[in-house]
PDB file of C-alpha atoms in Angstrom:
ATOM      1  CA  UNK A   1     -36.780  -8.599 -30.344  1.00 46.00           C
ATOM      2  CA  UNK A   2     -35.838 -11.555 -32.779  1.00 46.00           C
ATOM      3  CA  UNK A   3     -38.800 -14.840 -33.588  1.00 47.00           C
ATOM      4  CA  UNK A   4     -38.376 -17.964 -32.823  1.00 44.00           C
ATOM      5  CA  UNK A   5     -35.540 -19.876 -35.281  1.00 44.00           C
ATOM      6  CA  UNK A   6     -34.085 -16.659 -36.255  1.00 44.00           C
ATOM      7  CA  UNK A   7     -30.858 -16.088 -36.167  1.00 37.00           C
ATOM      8  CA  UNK A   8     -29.021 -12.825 -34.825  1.00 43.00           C
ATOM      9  CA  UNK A   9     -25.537 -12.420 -36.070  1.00 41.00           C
ATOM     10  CA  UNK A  10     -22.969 -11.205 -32.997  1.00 38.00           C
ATOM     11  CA  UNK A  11     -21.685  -7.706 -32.575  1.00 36.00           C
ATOM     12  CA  UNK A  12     -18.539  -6.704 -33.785  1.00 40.00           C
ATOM     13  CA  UNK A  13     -16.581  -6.583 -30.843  1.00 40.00           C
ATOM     14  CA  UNK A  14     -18.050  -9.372 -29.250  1.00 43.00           C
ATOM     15  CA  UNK A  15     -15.176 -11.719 -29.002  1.00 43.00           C
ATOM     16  CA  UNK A  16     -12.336 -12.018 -26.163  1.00 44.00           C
ATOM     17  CA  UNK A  17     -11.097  -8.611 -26.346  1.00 44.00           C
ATOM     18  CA  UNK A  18      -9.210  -9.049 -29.801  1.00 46.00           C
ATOM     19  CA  UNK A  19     -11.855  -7.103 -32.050  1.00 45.00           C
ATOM     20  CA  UNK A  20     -12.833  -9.647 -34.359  1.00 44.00           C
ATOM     21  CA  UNK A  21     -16.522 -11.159 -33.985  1.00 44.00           C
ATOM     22  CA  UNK A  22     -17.757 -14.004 -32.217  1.00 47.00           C
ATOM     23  CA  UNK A  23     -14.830 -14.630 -30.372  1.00 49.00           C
ATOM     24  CA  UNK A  24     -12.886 -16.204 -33.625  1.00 52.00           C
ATOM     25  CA  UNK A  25      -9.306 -15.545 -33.883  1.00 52.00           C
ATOM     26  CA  UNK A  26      -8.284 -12.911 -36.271  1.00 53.00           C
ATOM     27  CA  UNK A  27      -7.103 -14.011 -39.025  1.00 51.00           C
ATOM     28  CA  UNK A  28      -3.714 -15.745 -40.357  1.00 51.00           C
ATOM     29  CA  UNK A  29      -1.049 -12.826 -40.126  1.00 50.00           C
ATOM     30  CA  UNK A  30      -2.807 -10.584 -38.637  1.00 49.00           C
ATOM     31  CA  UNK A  31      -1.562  -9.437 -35.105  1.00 51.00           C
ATOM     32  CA  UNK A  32      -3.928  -9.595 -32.171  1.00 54.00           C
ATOM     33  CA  UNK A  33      -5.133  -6.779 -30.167  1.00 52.00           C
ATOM     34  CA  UNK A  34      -2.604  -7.432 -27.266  1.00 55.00           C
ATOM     35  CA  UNK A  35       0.019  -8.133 -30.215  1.00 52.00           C
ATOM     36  CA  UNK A  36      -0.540  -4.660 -31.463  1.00 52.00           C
ATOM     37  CA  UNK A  37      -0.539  -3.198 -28.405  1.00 54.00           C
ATOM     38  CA  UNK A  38       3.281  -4.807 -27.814  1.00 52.00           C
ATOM     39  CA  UNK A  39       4.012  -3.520 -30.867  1.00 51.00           C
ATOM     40  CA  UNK A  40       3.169  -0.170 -30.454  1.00 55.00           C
ATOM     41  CA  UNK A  41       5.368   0.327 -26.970  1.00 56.00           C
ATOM     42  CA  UNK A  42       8.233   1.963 -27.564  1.00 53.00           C
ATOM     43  CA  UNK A  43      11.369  -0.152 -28.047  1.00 76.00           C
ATOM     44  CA  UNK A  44      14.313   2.357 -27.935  1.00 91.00           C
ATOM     45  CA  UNK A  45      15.576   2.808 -24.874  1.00 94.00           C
ATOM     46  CA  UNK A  46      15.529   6.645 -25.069  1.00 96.00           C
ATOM     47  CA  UNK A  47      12.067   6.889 -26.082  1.00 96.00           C
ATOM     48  CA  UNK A  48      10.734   4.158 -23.650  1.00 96.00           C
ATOM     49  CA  UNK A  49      12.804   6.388 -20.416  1.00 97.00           C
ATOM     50  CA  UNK A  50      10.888   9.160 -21.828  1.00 96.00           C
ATOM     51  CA  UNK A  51       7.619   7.371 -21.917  1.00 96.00           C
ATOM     52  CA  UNK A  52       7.686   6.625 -18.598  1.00 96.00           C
ATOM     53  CA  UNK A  53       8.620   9.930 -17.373  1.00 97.00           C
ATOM     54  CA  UNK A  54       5.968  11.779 -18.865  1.00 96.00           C
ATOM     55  CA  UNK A  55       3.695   9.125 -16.993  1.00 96.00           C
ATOM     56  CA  UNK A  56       5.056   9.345 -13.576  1.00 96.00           C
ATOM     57  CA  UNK A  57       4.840  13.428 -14.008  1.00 96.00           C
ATOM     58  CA  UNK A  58       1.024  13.229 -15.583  1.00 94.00           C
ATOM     59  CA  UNK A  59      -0.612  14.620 -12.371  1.00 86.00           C
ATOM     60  CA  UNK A  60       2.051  15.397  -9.886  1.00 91.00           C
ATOM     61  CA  UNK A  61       5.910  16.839  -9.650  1.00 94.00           C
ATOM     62  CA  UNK A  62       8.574  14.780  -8.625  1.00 96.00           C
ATOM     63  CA  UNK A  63      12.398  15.264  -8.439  1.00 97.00           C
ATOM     64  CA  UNK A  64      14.939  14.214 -10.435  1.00 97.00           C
ATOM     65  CA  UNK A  65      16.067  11.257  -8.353  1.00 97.00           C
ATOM     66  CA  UNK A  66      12.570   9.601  -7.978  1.00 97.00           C
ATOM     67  CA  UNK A  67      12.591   9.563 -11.429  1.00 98.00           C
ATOM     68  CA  UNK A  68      16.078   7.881 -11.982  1.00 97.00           C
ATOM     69  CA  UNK A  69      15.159   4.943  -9.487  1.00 97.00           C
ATOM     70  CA  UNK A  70      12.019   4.811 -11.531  1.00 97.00           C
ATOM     71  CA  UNK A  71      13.771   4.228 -14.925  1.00 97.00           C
ATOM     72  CA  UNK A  72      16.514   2.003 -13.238  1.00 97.00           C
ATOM     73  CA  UNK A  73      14.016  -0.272 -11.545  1.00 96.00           C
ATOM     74  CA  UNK A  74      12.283  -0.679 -15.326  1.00 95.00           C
ATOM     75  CA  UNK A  75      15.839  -1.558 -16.422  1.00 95.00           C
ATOM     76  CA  UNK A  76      16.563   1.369 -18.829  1.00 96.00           C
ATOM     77  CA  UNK A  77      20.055   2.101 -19.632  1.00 96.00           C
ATOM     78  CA  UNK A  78      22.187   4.335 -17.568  1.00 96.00           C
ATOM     79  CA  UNK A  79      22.878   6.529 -21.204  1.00 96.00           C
ATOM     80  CA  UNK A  80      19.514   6.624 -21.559  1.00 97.00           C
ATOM     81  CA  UNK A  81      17.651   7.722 -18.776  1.00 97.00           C
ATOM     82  CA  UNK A  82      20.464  10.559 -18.301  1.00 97.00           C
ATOM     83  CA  UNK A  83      19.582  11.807 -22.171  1.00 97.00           C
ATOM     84  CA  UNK A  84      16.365  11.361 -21.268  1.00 98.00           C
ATOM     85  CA  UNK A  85      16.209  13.039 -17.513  1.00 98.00           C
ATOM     86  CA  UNK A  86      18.727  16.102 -18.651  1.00 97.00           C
ATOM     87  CA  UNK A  87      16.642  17.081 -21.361  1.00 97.00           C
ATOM     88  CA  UNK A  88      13.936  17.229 -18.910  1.00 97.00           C
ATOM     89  CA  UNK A  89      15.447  19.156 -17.027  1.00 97.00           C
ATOM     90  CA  UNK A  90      16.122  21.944 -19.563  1.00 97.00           C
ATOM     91  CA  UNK A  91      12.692  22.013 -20.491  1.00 96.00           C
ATOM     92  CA  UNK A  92      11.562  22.788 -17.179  1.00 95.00           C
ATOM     93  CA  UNK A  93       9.686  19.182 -16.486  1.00 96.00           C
ATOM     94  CA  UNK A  94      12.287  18.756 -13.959  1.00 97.00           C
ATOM     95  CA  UNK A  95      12.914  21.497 -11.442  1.00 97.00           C
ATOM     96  CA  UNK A  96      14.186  20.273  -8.311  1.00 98.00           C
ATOM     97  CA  UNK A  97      13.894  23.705  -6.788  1.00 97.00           C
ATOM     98  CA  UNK A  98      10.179  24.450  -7.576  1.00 97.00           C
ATOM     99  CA  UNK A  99       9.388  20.891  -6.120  1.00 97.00           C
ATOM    100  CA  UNK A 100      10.887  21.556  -3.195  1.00 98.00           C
ATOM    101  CA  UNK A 101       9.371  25.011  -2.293  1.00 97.00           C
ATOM    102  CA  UNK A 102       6.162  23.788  -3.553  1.00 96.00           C
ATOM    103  CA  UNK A 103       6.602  20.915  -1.108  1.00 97.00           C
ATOM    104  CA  UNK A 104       7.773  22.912   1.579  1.00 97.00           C
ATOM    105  CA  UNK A 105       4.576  25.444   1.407  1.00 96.00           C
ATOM    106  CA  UNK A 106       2.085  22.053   0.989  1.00 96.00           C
ATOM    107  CA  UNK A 107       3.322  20.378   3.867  1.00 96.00           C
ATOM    108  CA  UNK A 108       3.638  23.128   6.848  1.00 97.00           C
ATOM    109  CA  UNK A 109      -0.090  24.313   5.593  1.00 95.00           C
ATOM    110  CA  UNK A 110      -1.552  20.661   5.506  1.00 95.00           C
ATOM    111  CA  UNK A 111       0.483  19.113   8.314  1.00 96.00           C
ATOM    112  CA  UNK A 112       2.166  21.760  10.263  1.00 96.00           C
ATOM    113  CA  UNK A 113       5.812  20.326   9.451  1.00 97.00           C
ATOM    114  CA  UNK A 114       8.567  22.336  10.912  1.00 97.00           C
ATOM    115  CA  UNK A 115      11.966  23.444   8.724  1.00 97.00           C
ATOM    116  CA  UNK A 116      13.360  20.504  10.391  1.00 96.00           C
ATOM    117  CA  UNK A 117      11.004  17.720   9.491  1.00 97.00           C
ATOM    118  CA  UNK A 118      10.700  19.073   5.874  1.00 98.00           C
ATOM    119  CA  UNK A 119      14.229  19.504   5.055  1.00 98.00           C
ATOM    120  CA  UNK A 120      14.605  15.895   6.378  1.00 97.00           C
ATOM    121  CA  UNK A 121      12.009  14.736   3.459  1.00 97.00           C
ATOM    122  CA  UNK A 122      13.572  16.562   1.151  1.00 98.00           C
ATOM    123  CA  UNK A 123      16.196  14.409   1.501  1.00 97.00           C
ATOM    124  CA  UNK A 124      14.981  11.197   1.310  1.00 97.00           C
ATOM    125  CA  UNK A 125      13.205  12.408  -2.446  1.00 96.00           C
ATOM    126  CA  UNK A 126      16.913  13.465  -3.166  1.00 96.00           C
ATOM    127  CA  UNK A 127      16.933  17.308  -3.183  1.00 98.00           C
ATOM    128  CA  UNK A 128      20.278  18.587  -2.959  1.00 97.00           C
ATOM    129  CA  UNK A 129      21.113  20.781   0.555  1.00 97.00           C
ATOM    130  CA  UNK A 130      21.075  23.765  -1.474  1.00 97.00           C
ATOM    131  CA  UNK A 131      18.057  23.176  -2.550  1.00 98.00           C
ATOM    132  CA  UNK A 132      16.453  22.340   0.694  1.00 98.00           C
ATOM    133  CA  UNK A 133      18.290  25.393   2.368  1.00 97.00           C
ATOM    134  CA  UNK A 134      16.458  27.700  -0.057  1.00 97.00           C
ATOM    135  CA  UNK A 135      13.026  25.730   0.356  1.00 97.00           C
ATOM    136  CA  UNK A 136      12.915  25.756   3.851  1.00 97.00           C
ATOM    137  CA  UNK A 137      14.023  29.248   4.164  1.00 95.00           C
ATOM    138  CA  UNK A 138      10.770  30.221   2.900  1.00 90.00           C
ATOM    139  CA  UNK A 139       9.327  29.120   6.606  1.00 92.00           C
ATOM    140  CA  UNK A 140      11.094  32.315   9.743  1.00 92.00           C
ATOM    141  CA  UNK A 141      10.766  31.756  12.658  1.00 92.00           C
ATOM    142  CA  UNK A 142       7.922  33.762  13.649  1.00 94.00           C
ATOM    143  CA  UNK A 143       5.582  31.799  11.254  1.00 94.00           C
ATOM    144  CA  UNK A 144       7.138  28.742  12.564  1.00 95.00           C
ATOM    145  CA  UNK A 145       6.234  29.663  16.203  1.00 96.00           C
ATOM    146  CA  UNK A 146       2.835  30.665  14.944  1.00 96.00           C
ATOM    147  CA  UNK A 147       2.079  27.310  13.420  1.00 97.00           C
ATOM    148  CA  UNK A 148       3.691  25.640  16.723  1.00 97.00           C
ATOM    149  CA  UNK A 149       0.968  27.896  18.621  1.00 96.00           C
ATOM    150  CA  UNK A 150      -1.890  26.299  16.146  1.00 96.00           C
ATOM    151  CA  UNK A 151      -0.922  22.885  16.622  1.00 97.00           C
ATOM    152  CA  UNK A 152      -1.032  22.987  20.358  1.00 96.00           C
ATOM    153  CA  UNK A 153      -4.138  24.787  20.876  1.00 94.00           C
ATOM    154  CA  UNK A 154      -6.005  22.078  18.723  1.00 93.00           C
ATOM    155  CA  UNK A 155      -4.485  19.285  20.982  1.00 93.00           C
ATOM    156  CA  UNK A 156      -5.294  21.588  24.165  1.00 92.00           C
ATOM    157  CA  UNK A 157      -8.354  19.987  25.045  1.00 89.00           C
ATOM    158  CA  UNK A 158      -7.620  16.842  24.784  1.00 90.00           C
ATOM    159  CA  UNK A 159      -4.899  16.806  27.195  1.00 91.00           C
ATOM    160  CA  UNK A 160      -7.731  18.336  30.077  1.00 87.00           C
ATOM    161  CA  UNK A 161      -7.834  16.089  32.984  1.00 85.00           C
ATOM    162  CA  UNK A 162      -4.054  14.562  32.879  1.00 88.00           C
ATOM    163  CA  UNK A 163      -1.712  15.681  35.134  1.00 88.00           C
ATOM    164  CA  UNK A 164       0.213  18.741  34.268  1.00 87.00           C
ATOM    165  CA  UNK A 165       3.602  16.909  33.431  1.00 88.00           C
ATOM    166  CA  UNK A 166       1.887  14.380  31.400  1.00 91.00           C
ATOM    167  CA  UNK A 167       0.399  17.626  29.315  1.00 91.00           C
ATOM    168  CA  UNK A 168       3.355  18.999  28.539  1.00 92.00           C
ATOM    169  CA  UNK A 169       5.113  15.969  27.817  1.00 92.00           C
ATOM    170  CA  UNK A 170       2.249  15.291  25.434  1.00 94.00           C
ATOM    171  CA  UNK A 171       2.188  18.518  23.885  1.00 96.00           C
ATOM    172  CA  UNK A 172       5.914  18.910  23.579  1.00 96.00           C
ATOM    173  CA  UNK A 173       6.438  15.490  22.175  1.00 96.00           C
ATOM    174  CA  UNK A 174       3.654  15.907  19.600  1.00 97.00           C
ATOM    175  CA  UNK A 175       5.507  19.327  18.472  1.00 97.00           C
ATOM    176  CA  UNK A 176       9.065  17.612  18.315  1.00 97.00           C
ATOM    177  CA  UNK A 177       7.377  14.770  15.939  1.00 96.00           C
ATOM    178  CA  UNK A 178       7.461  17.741  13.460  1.00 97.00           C
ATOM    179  CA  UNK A 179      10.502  18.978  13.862  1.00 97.00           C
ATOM    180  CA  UNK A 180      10.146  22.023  16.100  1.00 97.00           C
ATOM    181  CA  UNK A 181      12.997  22.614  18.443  1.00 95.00           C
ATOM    182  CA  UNK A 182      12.440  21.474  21.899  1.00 94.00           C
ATOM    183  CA  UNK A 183      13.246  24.892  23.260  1.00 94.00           C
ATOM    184  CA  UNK A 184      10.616  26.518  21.101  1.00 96.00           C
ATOM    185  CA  UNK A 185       8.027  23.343  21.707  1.00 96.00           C
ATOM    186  CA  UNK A 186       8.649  23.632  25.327  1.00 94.00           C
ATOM    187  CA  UNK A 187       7.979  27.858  25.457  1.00 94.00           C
ATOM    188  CA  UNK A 188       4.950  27.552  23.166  1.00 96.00           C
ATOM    189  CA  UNK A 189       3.246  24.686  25.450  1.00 95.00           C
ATOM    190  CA  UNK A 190       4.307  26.275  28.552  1.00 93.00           C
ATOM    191  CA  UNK A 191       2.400  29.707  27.648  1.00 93.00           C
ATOM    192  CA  UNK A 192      -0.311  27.802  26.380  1.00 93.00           C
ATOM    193  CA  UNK A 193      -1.099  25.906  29.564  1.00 92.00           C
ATOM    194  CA  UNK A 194      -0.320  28.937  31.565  1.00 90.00           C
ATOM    195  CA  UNK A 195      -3.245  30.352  30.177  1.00 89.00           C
ATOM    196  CA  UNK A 196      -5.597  28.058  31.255  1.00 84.00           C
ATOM    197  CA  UNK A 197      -4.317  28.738  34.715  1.00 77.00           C
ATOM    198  CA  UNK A 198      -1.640  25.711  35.540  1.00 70.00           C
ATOM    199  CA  UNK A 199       0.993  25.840  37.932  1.00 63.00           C
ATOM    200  CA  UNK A 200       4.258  26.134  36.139  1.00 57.00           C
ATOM    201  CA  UNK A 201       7.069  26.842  38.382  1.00 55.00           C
ATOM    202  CA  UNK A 202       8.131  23.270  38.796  1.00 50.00           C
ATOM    203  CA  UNK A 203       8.062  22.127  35.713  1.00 47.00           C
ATOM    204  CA  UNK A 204      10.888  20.269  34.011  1.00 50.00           C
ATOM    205  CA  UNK A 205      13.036  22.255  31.824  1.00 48.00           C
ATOM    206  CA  UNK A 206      12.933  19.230  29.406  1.00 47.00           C
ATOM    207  CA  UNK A 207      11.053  16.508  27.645  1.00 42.00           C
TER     208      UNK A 207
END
């Protein structure tokens, strides 16, 4: 607590986000705080490509390509961000292939994505076929049709009360959004709604 006519003198720190006190300018010659932060961003193009690498990477994989478009839209040169991106890859902060079976395990667990649907998104993050071949093979077809059998008995109840066409349509259509073959959507929602006692013989053989 200060009297009456005294006189407190500011914090250092207290100015406009340059460091010096009391909001003065620093003084003559003597770079600002945004200045010095300019200053201290890389300026080669090398070492800025691999600045902003290690940032997009800090938390999360991503292939090869996402990277490239990243550099390229920040206007690094084509020399550069291929120095930059193959030495990456040597050192094992790239790999294409451990994205994608990482991706491929993630996705059918959280979402119950089909080899289909995954090897499609694969593709748009640029994973060569290959690549995706390998990933995806990780998924047979028995633990496809197992997931399949998941999905539609968590839907199940909420198609009770529609008519039996409009169930299977439903159920089918929801399986085919990721990626399962209509043959196996069609067998897996068939048996399902046989076991709850519908009528099956005239049902469509497709979607």
């Amino acid at each position: 607590m200060t009297r009456r006519g005294e006189y407190t003198a500011p914090f250092a720190g207290d100015g406009h986000g340059d460091g010096t006190e009391g909001g003065e300018p620093p003084p003559a010659g003597l770079p600002s705080a945004r200045g010095r932060r300019r200053e201290e961003q890389p300026q080669d193009p090398v070492e800025k490509a691999r600045a902003i690498c290690l940032r997009l990477l800090t938390g999360t994989a991503r292939t090869r390509k996402q990277l490239a478009e990243a550099l390229r839209k920040r206007e690094i040169p084509e020399e550069a961000a291929e120095e930059v991106l193959s030495r990456f890859e040597e050192v094992g902060l790239i790999d294409d292939a451990a994205f994608a079976g990482a991706w491929v395990e993630s996705r059918h667990h959280s979402r119950g994505l089909a080899r289909r649907a995954l090897a499609r998104e694969l593709r748009t993050k640029g994973v060569e076929s290959s690549l995706i071949d390998e990933a995806v093979g990780q998924l047979d077809s028995e633990r496809e049709e197992a997931t399949a059998r998941e999905l539609v008995d968590r839907k199940l109840r909420a198609t009770r009360g529609l008519d039996r066409d409009k169930r299977l349509r439903r159920l089918a259509g929801m399986l085919a959004r990721k990626g399962y073959p209509e043959g196996l959507a069609l067998r897996v929602v068939r048996q399902a709604l046989e076991a709850e006692g519908e009528e099956l013989e005239e049902f469509p053989d497709g979607v």
